[in-house]
Each structure stands twice: as structure tokens, then as C-alpha cells.
Short mmCIF file of C-alpha atoms in Angstrom, two decimals:
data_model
loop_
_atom_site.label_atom_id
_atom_site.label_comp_id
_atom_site.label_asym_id
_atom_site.label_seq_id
_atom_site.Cartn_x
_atom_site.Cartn_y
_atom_site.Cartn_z
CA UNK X 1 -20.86 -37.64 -62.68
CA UNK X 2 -19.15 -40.90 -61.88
CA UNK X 3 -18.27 -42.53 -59.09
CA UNK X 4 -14.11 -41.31 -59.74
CA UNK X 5 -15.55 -37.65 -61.15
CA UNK X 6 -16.53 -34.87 -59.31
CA UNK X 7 -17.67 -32.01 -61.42
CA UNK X 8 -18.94 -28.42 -59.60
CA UNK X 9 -18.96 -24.66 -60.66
CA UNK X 10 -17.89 -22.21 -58.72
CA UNK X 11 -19.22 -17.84 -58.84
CA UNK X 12 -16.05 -15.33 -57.86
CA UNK X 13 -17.93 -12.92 -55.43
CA UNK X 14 -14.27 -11.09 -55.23
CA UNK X 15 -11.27 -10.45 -57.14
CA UNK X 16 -8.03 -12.91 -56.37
CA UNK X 17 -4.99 -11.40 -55.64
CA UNK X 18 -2.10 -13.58 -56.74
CA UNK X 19 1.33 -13.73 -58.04
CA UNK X 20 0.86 -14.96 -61.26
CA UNK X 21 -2.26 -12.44 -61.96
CA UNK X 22 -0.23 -11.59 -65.43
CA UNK X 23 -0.49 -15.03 -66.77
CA UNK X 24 -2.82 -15.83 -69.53
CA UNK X 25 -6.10 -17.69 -68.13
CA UNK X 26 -5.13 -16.21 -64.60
CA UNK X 27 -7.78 -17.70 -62.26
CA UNK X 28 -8.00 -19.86 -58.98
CA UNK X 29 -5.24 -22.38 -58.79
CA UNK X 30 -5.40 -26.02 -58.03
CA UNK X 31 -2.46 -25.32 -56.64
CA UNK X 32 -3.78 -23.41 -53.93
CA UNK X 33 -7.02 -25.09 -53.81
CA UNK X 34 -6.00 -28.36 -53.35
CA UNK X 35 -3.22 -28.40 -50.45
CA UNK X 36 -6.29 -26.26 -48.28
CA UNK X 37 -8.97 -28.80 -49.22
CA UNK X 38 -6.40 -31.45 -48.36
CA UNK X 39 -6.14 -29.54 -44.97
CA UNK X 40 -9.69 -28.93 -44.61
CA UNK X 41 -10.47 -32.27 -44.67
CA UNK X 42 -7.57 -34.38 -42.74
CA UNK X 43 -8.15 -32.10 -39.51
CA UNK X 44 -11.50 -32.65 -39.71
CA UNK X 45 -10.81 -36.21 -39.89
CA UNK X 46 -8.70 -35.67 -36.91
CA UNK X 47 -11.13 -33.71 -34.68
CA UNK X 48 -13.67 -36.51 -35.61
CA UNK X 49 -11.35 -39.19 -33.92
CA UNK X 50 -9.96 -37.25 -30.99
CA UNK X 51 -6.48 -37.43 -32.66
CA UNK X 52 -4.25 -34.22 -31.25
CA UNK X 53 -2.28 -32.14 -33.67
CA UNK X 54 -0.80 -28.80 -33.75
CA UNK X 55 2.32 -29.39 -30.60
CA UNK X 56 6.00 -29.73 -30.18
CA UNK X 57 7.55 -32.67 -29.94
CA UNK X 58 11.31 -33.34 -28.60
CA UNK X 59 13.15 -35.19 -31.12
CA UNK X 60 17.18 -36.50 -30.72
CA UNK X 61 19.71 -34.53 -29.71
CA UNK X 62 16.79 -32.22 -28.49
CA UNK X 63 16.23 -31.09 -31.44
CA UNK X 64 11.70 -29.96 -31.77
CA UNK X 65 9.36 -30.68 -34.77
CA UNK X 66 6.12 -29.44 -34.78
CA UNK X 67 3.31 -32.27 -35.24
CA UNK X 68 0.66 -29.87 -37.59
CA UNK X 69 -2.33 -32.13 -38.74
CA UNK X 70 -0.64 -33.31 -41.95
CA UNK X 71 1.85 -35.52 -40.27
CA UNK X 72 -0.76 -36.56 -37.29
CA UNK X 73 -2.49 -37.76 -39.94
CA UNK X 74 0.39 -39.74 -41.96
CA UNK X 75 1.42 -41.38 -38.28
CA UNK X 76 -2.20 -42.51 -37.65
CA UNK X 77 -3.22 -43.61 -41.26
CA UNK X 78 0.81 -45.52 -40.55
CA UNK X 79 -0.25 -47.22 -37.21
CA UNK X 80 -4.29 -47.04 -37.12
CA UNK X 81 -6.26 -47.57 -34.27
CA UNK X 82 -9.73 -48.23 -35.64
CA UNK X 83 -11.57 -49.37 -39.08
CA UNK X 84 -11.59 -45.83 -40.40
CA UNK X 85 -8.34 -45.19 -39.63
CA UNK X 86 -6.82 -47.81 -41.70
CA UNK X 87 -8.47 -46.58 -44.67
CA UNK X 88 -6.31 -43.02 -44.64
CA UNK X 89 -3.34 -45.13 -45.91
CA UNK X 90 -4.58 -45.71 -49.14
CA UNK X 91 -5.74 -41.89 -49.35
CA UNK X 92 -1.85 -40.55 -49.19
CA UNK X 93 0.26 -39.96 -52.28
CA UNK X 94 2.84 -42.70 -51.96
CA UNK X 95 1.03 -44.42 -48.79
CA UNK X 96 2.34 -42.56 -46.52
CA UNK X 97 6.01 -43.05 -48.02
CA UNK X 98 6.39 -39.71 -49.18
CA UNK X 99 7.76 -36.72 -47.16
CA UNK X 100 5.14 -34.08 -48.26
CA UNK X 101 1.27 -35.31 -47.51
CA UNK X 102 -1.06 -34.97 -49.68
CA UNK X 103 -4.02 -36.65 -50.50
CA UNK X 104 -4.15 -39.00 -53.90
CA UNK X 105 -6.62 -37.29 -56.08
CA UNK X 106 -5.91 -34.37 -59.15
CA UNK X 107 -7.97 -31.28 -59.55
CA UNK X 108 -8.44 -29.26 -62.52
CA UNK X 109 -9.74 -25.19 -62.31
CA UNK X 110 -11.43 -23.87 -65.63
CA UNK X 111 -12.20 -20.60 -66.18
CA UNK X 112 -15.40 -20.14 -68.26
CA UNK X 113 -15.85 -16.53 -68.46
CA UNK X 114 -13.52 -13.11 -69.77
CA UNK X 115 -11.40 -11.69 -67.09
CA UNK X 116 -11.38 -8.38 -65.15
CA UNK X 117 -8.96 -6.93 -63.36
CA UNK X 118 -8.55 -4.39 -61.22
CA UNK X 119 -6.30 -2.37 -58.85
CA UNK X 120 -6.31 -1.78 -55.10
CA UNK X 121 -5.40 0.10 -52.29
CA UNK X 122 -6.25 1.06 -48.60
CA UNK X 123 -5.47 5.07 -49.40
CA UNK X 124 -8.23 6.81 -48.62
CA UNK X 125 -10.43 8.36 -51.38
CA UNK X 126 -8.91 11.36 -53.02
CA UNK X 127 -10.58 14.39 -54.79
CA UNK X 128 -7.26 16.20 -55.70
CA UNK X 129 -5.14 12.57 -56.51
CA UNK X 130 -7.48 9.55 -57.53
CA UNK X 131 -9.11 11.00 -60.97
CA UNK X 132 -5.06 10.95 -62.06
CA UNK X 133 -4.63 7.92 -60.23
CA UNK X 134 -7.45 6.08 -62.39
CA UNK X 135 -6.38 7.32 -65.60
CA UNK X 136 -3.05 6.05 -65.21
CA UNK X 137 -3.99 2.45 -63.72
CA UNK X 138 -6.59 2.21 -66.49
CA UNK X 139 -4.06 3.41 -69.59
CA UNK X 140 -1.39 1.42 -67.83
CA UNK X 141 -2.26 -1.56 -66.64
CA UNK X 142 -6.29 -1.54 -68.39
CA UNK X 143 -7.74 -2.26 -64.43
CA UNK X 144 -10.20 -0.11 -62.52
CA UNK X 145 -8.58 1.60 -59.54
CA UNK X 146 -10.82 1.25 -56.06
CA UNK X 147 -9.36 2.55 -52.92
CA UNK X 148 -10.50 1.73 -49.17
CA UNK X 149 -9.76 -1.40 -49.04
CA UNK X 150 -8.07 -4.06 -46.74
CA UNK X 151 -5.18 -4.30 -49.84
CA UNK X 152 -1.91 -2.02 -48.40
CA UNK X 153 0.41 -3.80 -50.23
CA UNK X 154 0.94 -2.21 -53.54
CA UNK X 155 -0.04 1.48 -51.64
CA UNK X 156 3.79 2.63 -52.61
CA UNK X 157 3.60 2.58 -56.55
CA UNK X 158 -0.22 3.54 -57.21
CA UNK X 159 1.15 7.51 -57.36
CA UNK X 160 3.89 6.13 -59.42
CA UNK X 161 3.34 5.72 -62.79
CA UNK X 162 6.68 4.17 -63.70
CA UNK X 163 6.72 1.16 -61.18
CA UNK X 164 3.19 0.19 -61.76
CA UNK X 165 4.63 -2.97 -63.23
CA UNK X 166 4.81 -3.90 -59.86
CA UNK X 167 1.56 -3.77 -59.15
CA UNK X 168 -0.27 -6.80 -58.38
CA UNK X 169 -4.01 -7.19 -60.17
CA UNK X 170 -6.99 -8.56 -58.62
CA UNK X 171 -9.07 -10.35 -61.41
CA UNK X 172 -11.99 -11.67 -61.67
CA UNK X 173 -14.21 -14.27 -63.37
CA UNK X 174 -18.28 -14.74 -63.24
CA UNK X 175 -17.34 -18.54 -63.64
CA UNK X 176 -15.21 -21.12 -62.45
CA UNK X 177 -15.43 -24.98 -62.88
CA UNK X 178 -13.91 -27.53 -60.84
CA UNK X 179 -12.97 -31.16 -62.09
CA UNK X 180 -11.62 -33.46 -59.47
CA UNK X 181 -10.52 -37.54 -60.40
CA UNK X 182 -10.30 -39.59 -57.55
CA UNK X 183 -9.41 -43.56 -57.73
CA UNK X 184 -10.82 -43.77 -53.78
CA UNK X 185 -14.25 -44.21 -53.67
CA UNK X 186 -14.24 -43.52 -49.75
CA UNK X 187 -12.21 -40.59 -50.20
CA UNK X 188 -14.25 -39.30 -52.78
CA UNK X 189 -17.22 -39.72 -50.60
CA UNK X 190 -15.30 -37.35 -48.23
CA UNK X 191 -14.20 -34.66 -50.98
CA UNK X 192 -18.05 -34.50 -51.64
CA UNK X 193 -18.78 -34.34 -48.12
CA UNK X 194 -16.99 -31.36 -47.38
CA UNK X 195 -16.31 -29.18 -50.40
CA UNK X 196 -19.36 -26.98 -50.04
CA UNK X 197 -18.60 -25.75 -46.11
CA UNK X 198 -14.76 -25.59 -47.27
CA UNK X 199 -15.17 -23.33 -50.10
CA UNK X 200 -17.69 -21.19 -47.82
CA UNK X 201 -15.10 -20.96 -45.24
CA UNK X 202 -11.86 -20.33 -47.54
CA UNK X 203 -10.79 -17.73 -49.29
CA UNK X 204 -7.88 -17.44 -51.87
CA UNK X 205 -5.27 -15.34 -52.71
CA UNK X 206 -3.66 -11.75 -50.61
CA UNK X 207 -5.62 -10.62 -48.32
CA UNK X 208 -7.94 -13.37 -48.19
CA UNK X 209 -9.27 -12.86 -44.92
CA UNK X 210 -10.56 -9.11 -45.56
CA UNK X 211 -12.76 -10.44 -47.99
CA UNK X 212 -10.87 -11.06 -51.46
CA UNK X 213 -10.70 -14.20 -53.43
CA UNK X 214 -13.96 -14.93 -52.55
CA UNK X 215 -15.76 -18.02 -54.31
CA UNK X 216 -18.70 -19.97 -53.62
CA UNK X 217 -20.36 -23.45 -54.94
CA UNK X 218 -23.00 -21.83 -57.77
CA UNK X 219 -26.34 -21.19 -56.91
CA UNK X 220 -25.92 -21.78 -52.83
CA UNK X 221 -28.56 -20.00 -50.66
CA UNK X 222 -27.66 -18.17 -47.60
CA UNK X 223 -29.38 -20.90 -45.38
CA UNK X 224 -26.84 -23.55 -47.17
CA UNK X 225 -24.01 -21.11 -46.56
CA UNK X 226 -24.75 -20.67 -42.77
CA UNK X 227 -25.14 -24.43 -42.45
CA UNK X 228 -22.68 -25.73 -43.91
CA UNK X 229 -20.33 -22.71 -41.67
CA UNK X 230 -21.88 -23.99 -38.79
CA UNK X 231 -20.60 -27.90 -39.36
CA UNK X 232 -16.50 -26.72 -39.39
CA UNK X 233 -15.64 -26.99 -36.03
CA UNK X 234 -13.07 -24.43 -35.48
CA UNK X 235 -15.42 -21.84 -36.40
CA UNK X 236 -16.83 -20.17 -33.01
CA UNK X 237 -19.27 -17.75 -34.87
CA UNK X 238 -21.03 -16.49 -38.02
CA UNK X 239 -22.31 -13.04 -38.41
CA UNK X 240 -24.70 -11.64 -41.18
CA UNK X 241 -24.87 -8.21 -42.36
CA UNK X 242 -27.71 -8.12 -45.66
CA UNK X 243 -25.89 -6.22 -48.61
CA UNK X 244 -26.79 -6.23 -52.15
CA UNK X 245 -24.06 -3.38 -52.64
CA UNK X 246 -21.50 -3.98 -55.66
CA UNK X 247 -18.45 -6.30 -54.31
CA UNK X 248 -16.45 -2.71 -54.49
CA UNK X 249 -18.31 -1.29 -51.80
CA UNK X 250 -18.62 -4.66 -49.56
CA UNK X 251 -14.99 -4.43 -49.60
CA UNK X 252 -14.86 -0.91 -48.92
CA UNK X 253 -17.14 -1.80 -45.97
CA UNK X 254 -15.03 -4.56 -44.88
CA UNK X 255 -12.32 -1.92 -44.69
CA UNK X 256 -13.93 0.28 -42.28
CA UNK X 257 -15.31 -2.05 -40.59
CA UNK X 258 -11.82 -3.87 -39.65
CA UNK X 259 -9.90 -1.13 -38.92
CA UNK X 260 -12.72 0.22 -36.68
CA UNK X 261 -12.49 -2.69 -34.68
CA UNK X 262 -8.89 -3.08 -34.35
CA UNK X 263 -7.29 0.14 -34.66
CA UNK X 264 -9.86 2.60 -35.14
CA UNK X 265 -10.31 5.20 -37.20
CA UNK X 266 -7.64 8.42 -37.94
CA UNK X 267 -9.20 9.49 -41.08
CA UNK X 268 -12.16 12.03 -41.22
CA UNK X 269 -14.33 11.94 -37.40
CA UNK X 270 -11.64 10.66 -34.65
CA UNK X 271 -13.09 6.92 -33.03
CA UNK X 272 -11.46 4.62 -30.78
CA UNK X 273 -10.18 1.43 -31.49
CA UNK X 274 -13.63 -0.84 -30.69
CA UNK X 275 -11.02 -3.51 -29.45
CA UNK X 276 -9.44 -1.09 -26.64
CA UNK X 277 -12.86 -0.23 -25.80
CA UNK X 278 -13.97 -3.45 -25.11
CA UNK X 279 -11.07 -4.65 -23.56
CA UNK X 280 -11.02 -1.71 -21.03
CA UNK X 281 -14.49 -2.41 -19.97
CA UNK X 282 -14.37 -6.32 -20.00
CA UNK X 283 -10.86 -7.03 -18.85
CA UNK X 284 -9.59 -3.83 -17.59
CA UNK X 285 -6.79 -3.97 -20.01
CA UNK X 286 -4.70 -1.22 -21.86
CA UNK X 287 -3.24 -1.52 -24.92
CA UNK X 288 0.15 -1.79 -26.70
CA UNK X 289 -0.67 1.70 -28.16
CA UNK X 290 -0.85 3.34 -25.00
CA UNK X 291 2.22 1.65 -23.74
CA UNK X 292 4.56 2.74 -26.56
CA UNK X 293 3.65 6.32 -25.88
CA UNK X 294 4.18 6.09 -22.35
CA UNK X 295 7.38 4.81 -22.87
CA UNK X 296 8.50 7.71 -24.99
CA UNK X 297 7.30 9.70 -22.46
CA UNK X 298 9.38 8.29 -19.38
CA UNK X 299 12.15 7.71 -21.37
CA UNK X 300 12.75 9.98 -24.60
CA UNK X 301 9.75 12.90 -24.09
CA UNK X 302 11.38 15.31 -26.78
CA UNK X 303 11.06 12.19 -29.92
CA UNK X 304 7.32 12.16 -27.85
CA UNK X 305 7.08 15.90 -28.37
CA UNK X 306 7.86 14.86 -32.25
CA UNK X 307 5.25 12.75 -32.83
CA UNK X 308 2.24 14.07 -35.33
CA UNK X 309 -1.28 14.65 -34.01
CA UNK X 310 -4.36 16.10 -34.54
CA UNK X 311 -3.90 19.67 -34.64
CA UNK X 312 -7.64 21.12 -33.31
CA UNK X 313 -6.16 19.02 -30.02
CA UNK X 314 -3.95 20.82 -28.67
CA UNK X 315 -1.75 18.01 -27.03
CA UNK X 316 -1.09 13.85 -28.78
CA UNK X 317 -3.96 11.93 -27.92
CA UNK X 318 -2.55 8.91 -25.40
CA UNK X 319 -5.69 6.71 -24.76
CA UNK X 320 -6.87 5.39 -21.41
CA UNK X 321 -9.35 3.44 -19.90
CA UNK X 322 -12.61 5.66 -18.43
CA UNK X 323 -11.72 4.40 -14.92
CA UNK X 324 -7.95 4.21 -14.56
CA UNK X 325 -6.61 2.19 -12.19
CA UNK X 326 -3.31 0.79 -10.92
CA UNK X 327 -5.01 -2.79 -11.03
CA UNK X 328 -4.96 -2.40 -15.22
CA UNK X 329 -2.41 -4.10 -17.09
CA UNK X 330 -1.11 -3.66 -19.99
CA UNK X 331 -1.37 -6.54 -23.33
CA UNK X 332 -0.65 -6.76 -26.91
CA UNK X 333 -4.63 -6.56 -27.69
CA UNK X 334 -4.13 -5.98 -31.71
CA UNK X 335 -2.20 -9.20 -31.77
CA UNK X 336 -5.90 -11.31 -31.43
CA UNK X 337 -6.77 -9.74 -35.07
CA UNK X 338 -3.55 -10.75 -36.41
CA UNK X 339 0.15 -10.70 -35.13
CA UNK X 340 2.06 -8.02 -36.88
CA UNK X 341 5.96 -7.67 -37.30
CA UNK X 342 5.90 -3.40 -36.49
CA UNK X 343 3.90 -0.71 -35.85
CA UNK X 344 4.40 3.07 -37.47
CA UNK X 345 4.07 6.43 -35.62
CA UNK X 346 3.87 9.65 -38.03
CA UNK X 347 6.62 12.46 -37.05
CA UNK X 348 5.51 15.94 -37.28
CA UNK X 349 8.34 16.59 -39.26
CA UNK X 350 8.94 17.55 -43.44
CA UNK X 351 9.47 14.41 -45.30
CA UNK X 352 6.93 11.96 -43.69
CA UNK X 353 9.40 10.69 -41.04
CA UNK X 354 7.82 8.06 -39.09
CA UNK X 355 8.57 6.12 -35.90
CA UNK X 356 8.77 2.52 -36.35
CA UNK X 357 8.29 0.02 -33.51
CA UNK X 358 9.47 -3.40 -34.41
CA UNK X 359 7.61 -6.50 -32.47
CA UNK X 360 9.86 -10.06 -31.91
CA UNK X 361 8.67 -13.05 -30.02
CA UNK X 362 11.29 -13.01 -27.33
CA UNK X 363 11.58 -16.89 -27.48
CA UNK X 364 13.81 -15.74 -30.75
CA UNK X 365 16.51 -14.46 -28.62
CA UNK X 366 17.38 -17.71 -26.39
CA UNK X 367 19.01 -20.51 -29.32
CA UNK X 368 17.02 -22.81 -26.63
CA UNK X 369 13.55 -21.51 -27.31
CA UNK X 370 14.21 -20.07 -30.97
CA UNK X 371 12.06 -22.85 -32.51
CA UNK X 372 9.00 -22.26 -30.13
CA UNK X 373 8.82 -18.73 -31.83
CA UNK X 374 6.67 -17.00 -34.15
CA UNK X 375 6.47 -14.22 -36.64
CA UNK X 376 2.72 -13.89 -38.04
CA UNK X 377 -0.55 -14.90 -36.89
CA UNK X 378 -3.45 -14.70 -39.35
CA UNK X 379 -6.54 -12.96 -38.24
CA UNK X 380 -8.92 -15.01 -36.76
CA UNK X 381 -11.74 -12.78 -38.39
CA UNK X 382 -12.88 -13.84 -41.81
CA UNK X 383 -15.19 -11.97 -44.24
CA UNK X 384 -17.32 -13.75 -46.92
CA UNK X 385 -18.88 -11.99 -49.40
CA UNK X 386 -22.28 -13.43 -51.53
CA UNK X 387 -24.67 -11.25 -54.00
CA UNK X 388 -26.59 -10.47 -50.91
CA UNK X 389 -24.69 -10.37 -47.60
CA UNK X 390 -21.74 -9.78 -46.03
CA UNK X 391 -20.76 -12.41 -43.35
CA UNK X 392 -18.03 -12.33 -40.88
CA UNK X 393 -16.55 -15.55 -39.37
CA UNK X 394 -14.96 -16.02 -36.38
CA UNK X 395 -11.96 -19.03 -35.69
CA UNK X 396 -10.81 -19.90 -31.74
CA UNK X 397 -7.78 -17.77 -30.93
CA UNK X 398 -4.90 -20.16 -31.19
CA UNK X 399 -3.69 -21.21 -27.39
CA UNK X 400 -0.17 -20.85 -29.47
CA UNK X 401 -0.55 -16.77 -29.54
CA UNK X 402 -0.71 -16.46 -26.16
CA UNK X 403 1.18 -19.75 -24.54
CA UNK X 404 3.37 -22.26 -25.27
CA UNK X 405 3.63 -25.66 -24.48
CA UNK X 406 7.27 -27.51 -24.26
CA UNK X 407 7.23 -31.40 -24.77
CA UNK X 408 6.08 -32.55 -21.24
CA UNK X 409 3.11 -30.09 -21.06
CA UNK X 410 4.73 -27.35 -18.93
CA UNK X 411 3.41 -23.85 -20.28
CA UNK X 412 4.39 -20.78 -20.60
CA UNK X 413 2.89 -17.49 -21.15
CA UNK X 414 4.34 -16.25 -24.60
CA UNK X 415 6.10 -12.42 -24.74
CA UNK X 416 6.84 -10.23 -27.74
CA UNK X 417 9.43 -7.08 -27.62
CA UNK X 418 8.58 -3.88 -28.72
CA UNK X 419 11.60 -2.01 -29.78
CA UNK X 420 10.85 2.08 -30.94
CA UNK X 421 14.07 2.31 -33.39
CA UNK X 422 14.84 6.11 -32.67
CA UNK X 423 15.37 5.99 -29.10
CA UNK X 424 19.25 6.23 -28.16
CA UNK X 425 18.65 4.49 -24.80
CA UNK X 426 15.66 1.98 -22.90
CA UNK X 427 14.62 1.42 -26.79
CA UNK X 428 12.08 -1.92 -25.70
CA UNK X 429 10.04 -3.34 -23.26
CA UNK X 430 7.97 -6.58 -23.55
CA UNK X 431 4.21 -7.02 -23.20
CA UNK X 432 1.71 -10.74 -23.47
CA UNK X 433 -1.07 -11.47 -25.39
CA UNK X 434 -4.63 -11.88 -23.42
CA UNK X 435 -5.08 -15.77 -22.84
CA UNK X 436 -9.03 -15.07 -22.44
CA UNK X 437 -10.80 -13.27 -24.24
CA UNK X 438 -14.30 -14.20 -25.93
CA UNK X 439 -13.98 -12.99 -30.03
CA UNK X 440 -17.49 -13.89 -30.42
CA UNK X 441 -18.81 -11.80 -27.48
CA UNK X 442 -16.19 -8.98 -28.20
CA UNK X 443 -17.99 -9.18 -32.37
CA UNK X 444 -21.45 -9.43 -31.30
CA UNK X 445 -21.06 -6.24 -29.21
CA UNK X 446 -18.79 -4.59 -31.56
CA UNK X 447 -19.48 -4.96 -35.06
CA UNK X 448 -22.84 -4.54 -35.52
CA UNK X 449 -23.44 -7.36 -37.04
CA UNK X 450 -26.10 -9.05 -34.78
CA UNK X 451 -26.60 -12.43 -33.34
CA UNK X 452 -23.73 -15.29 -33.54
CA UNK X 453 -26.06 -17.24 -36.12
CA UNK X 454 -24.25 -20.76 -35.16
CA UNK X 455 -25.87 -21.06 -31.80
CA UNK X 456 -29.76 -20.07 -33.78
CA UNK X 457 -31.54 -23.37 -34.12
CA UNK X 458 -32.37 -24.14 -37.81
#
């Protein structure tokens, strides 16, 4: 290894699910890799020097732009402060000329080992349907088919032979290699610095925060893994469950798991949502859920009457806090795991007729506001999966979910509109976010997963 040369292998714990899966020497790309290691590093950069990011700023004609950390970066590195600082300019492709920031150094991604691929899906496991379903996937497409997973994507053509084409593959390779030329030996100093925690913090690919695309420096040891977590600031927790199951059944795991926590379980043994339980007994808060079907009931009970249920109950299960109470407010709780753009509600009717509930920041609606909105929130949840453990990572909420802030600091609780689309008349109603609520308390008493291991003295 030189002083310009940076040379590392990489083990695939999980399979990568990408869009170009069908190409020839499919594997992690630099493509992806790089613009997140680029990211990685400059807001770590930032945090280090106190240098805000992530805000709206007024431009002419009032006109907003968002200042993310890539162009916080490009104005400091253009008008430094300090001795470090002026080094960033010679770190930027085209010196902070160019439009797009990016940091001057190439990267190269080798594969070094056959491929596998596989197939996935979060149906549920099937006695009658899956032994056709694998025999099809594996004369069609040569993958193996596994089911229960965080994957819902490609759910639609798995039971149809003739659009498996469609289908994207997860694949998989024992070994990856990593070649990265850099011309800055300060910058290189930082690439080395912080490729281990990024790569044990960042997955790749769909899905990437339920566990796929999963890749870690070779040979690291759980202690290095949990240390090097523990030095990203933005993580708030790290949780370790000891597995030395197959990756298949991790992911299965990770399934369960997940939906346990934010939605609960429909499938086999009823259990609530561990999200609505907690928030009911920490914040005396109801849930989004709850609200919907209310709704239908003041307002259109015979599409209520409609809607399917468990049929040993006798009557549709609506959800409520132990102790009600006309001091408990309703919130979009499901949002903190991830903002989603609708909801679906199974009619007990022939032809799997559902109810669909679509969700819209209502900052979309005023031309004003339009560009404070948003559409998608990732999960602040990550899973991380090594030969011998599962571990789930925990990320602050963004204040952006729940608030936003206009150019001279003034904020503003942020709303989203549910609209149900088969009501004729009162079809929405609008609900907030919680601005405080503690993830890593709510995981450590939920998940099962023990003891936040970042606040355990090495």
C-alpha cells in the first residue's frame, strides 16, 4: 500500500438488491459506494467543526434551497475559517467549481468470488404455494426463493411465472475488494480514517435498512464493529442480538422483528404493534391506525362494516390505549420507523378489494410552503448482519419529520393528510408526528435486544 493506494477486502454478509442485478460481474458499485463515503465523511467533517447543515435558506425572488452537508461543505472549503478548513478545497472535484460535490479520489469494486442469487419476498411461508413457487424461480430465473423478509417489492410477480422477468435478484459474493487512488495525502488520511465505521454503518442496495446489502471490512471482530459504530455521531444506539443462524433466517428474523415493532403482527397469533404499546404507556398517545377507523366509523360506518377481520372475533378489532382518556391525542406514530406514502385496509369482499389511505405533507397544498414538503423518510432503524450477530442501529429522528424551520428560525409543527379513497364525503383529516420520543428507550424496552451497547464503557 502506498501513500496514493488504499487497498481493503470486503465479506457480503447479505445479498444486494439492485437494478442492474442482470449484468455480468453484478456486485457493489462504486457508484453507490462512493457518493455515501463522500457523505459519510464531509458531515463528519462538519459536525467536527460546528458547521450547520441540513436547513432552508431564502434565496431571490423568495425562492428556498436546501443547504444539505454537500454544499455546507463546498461554501466553507470556498471561504474557510480555520487551517483545516482550507484544506477541503483541494479535496473537491474541480475546487469547488463544479455544481455536483464530490470528493477527488476514484474507487474501483472487484468481485473475487462466483455469484449467487436469489429471490425474495415478505409473503408469508406457504405449504400449498411456495414448493411451486421455488421450482419456478429456480427453472426461471436459477435463484433460491426465501420468503419473510423485509423485500415487498417484487411480492406481485413471484405467483406469476410469466412476469418474473421483472423480478429483481439479490446476489451475492463471499468476496469483494476495494481499490481507492487518491492524489491527497490528507484526504487519504481521512478515507482511511473512516472507512471501517462507514462500511459498518451502511448498507447497499433495496431495502438496505432491513438488513440487505450487507458488507463488512474482512476479518473485523464484533468489538471493532461496536467501536467503530460507537465513533459516528448520529448514531444514538447499538443493539446486539448473538446469531450464528444462516443470513436467510437473520433476515427472516429481521422481518418479524420489524413489523412487530411497528405494525405488529396479523399473521398466525394476533400481537399489537410494540410501537402503539409503548407510546400509549409513555406518551399517552393513539395511533394513526386507530384514527382511520374511527373516522369510518363517524363518518361512513357501512364501508367500516366492510372492512375484513378476524373472524373467531366477532366484531373489527379498533385498538385503544388500557386507560382511555380524553387527555390522549392522537399522532402519526409509524411515521418514526419510516414515512410512508399510504396505508391498505383489506375489504371483506370477493376479489381482494382493499381500502387505501393515501398520506400528503399538507405543506404540498399551499404553492408557498410546497418546497418545505416531504414524501419519504427512511427508517431510522438499521440492521447489520455479521457471521455471528445480528445488530440493530439506531439514528436521531430527524427534527425535519416532525417540524419545520422557515429561514428566520420560526417553526412549525409539520402535518400530513390522511385521505381513505372510498369515502363519498369527510374523505381526510390531518394528524402530527411526535416531536419527543426516545428510539433508544422505546428499542431497549421493545426489541429484546438488551442494553444500548454505545453508552457500555470499553
Amino acid at each position: 500500500m502506498s501513500d496514493y493506494k488504499l487497498e481493503f477486502k470486503l465479506k457480503q454478509h447479505t445479498p444486494i438488491i439492485h437494478f442492474q442485478w442482470e449484468q455480468a460481474g453484478a456486485t457493489l458499485r462504486a457508484t453507490e459506494v462512493k457518493p455515501k463515503l463522500d457523505q459519510f465523511i464531509i458531515e463528519n467533517l462538519l459536525k467536527e467543526q460546528n458547521i450547520r447543515f441540513g436547513f432552508y435558506e431564502e434565496q431571490e425572488h423568495k425562492k428556498k434551497k436546501f443547504i444539505n452537508s454537500h454544499e455546507a461543505f463546498k461554501r466553507k472549503a470556498l471561504n474557510p475559517e480555520n487551517e483545516a478548513q482550507k484544506r477541503w478545497i483541494s479535496w473537491l472535484v474541480g475546487k469547488g467549481k463544479n455544481e455536483h460535490v464530490a470528493l477527488d479520489y476514484k474507487m474501483i469494486v472487484i468481485a473475487l468470488s462466483t455469484q449467487k442469487e436469489y429471490v425474495f419476498s415478505s409473503l408469508p411461508a406457504s405449504r400449498n404455494k411456495d414448493p411451486e413457487r421455488i421450482a419456478n424461480i429456480r427453472g426461471n430465473l436459477s435463484a433460491e426463493y426465501i420468503s419473510n423478509t423485509q423485500h415487498f417489492a417484487d411480492n406481485e410477480f413471484i405467483d406469476k411465472p410469466d412476469l418474473h422477468g421483472s423480478i429483481r435478484k439479490g446476489i451475492m459474493n463471499d468476496a469483494i475488494k476495494v481499490q481507492i487512488v487518491c492524489l491527497k495525502q490528507d484526504l487519504m488520511r481521512n478515507i482511511e480514517l473512516y472507512y471501517r465505521s462507514f462500511f459498518v454503518s451502511t448498507n447497499f442496495g433495496t431495502r438496505q435498512s432491513k438488513g440487505f446489502g450487507c458488507f463488512l471490512p474482512r476479518g473485523i471482530k464484533d468489538s471493532e464493529i461496536i467501536e467503530s459504530v460507537k465513533s459516528v455521531p448520529s448514531i444514538t444506539g447499538i443493539f446486539q442480538k448473538l446469531s450464528k443462524a444462516s443470513f436467510k433466517i437473520k433476515l427472516q428474523e429481521i422481518n418479524k422483528l420489524y413489523s412487530l415493532l411497528k405494525r405488529g403482527q396479523t399473521y398466525g397469533m394476533y400481537q399489537k404493534s410494540k410501537l402503539w404499546e409503548y407510546a400509549c404507556m409513555n406518551q399517552q398517545v393513539r395511533w394513526e391506525k386507530r384514527k382511520i377507523k374511527r373516522h369510518l366509523i363517524n363518518y361512513d360506518p357501512d364501508l367500516f362494516a366492510q372492512l375484513k377481520y378476524n373472524h373467531k372475533s366477532t366484531t373489527h378489532r379498533i385498538d385503544d390505549c388500557d386507560k382511555t382518556s380524553d387527555e390522549y391525542q392522537y399522532k402519526y406514530l409509524r411515521a418514526l420507523m419510516g414515512l410512508a406514502e399510504q396505508y391498505e385496509f383489506a375489504l371483506d369482499l370477493p376479489g381482494n378489494k382493499k381500502i387505501k389511505v393515501s398520506i400528503k405533507d399538507v405543506l404540498k397544498e399551499n404553492p408557498a410552503t410546497k418546497v418545505y414538503a416531504i414524501d419519504r423518510f427512511k427508517s431510522p432503524i438499521r440492521f447489520v448482519i455479521t457471521d455471528s450477530s445480528i445488530y440493530l442501529i439506531t439514528h436521531d429522528i430527524p427534527y425535519l419529520l416532525h417540524h419545520r424551520k422557515d429561514d428566520r428560525g420560526c417553526s412549525q409543527a409539520r402535518t400530513f393528510r390522511f385521505t381513505i379513497d372510498k369515502m363519498k364525503s369527510n374523505k381526510s383529516f390531518t394528524m402530527e408526528v411526535p416531536d419527543h420520543f426516545d428510539l433508544v428507550d422505546f428499542i431497549e424496552k421493545k426489541a429484546g435486544y438488551g442494553k444500548n451497547l454505545k453508552t457500555v464503557q470499553s
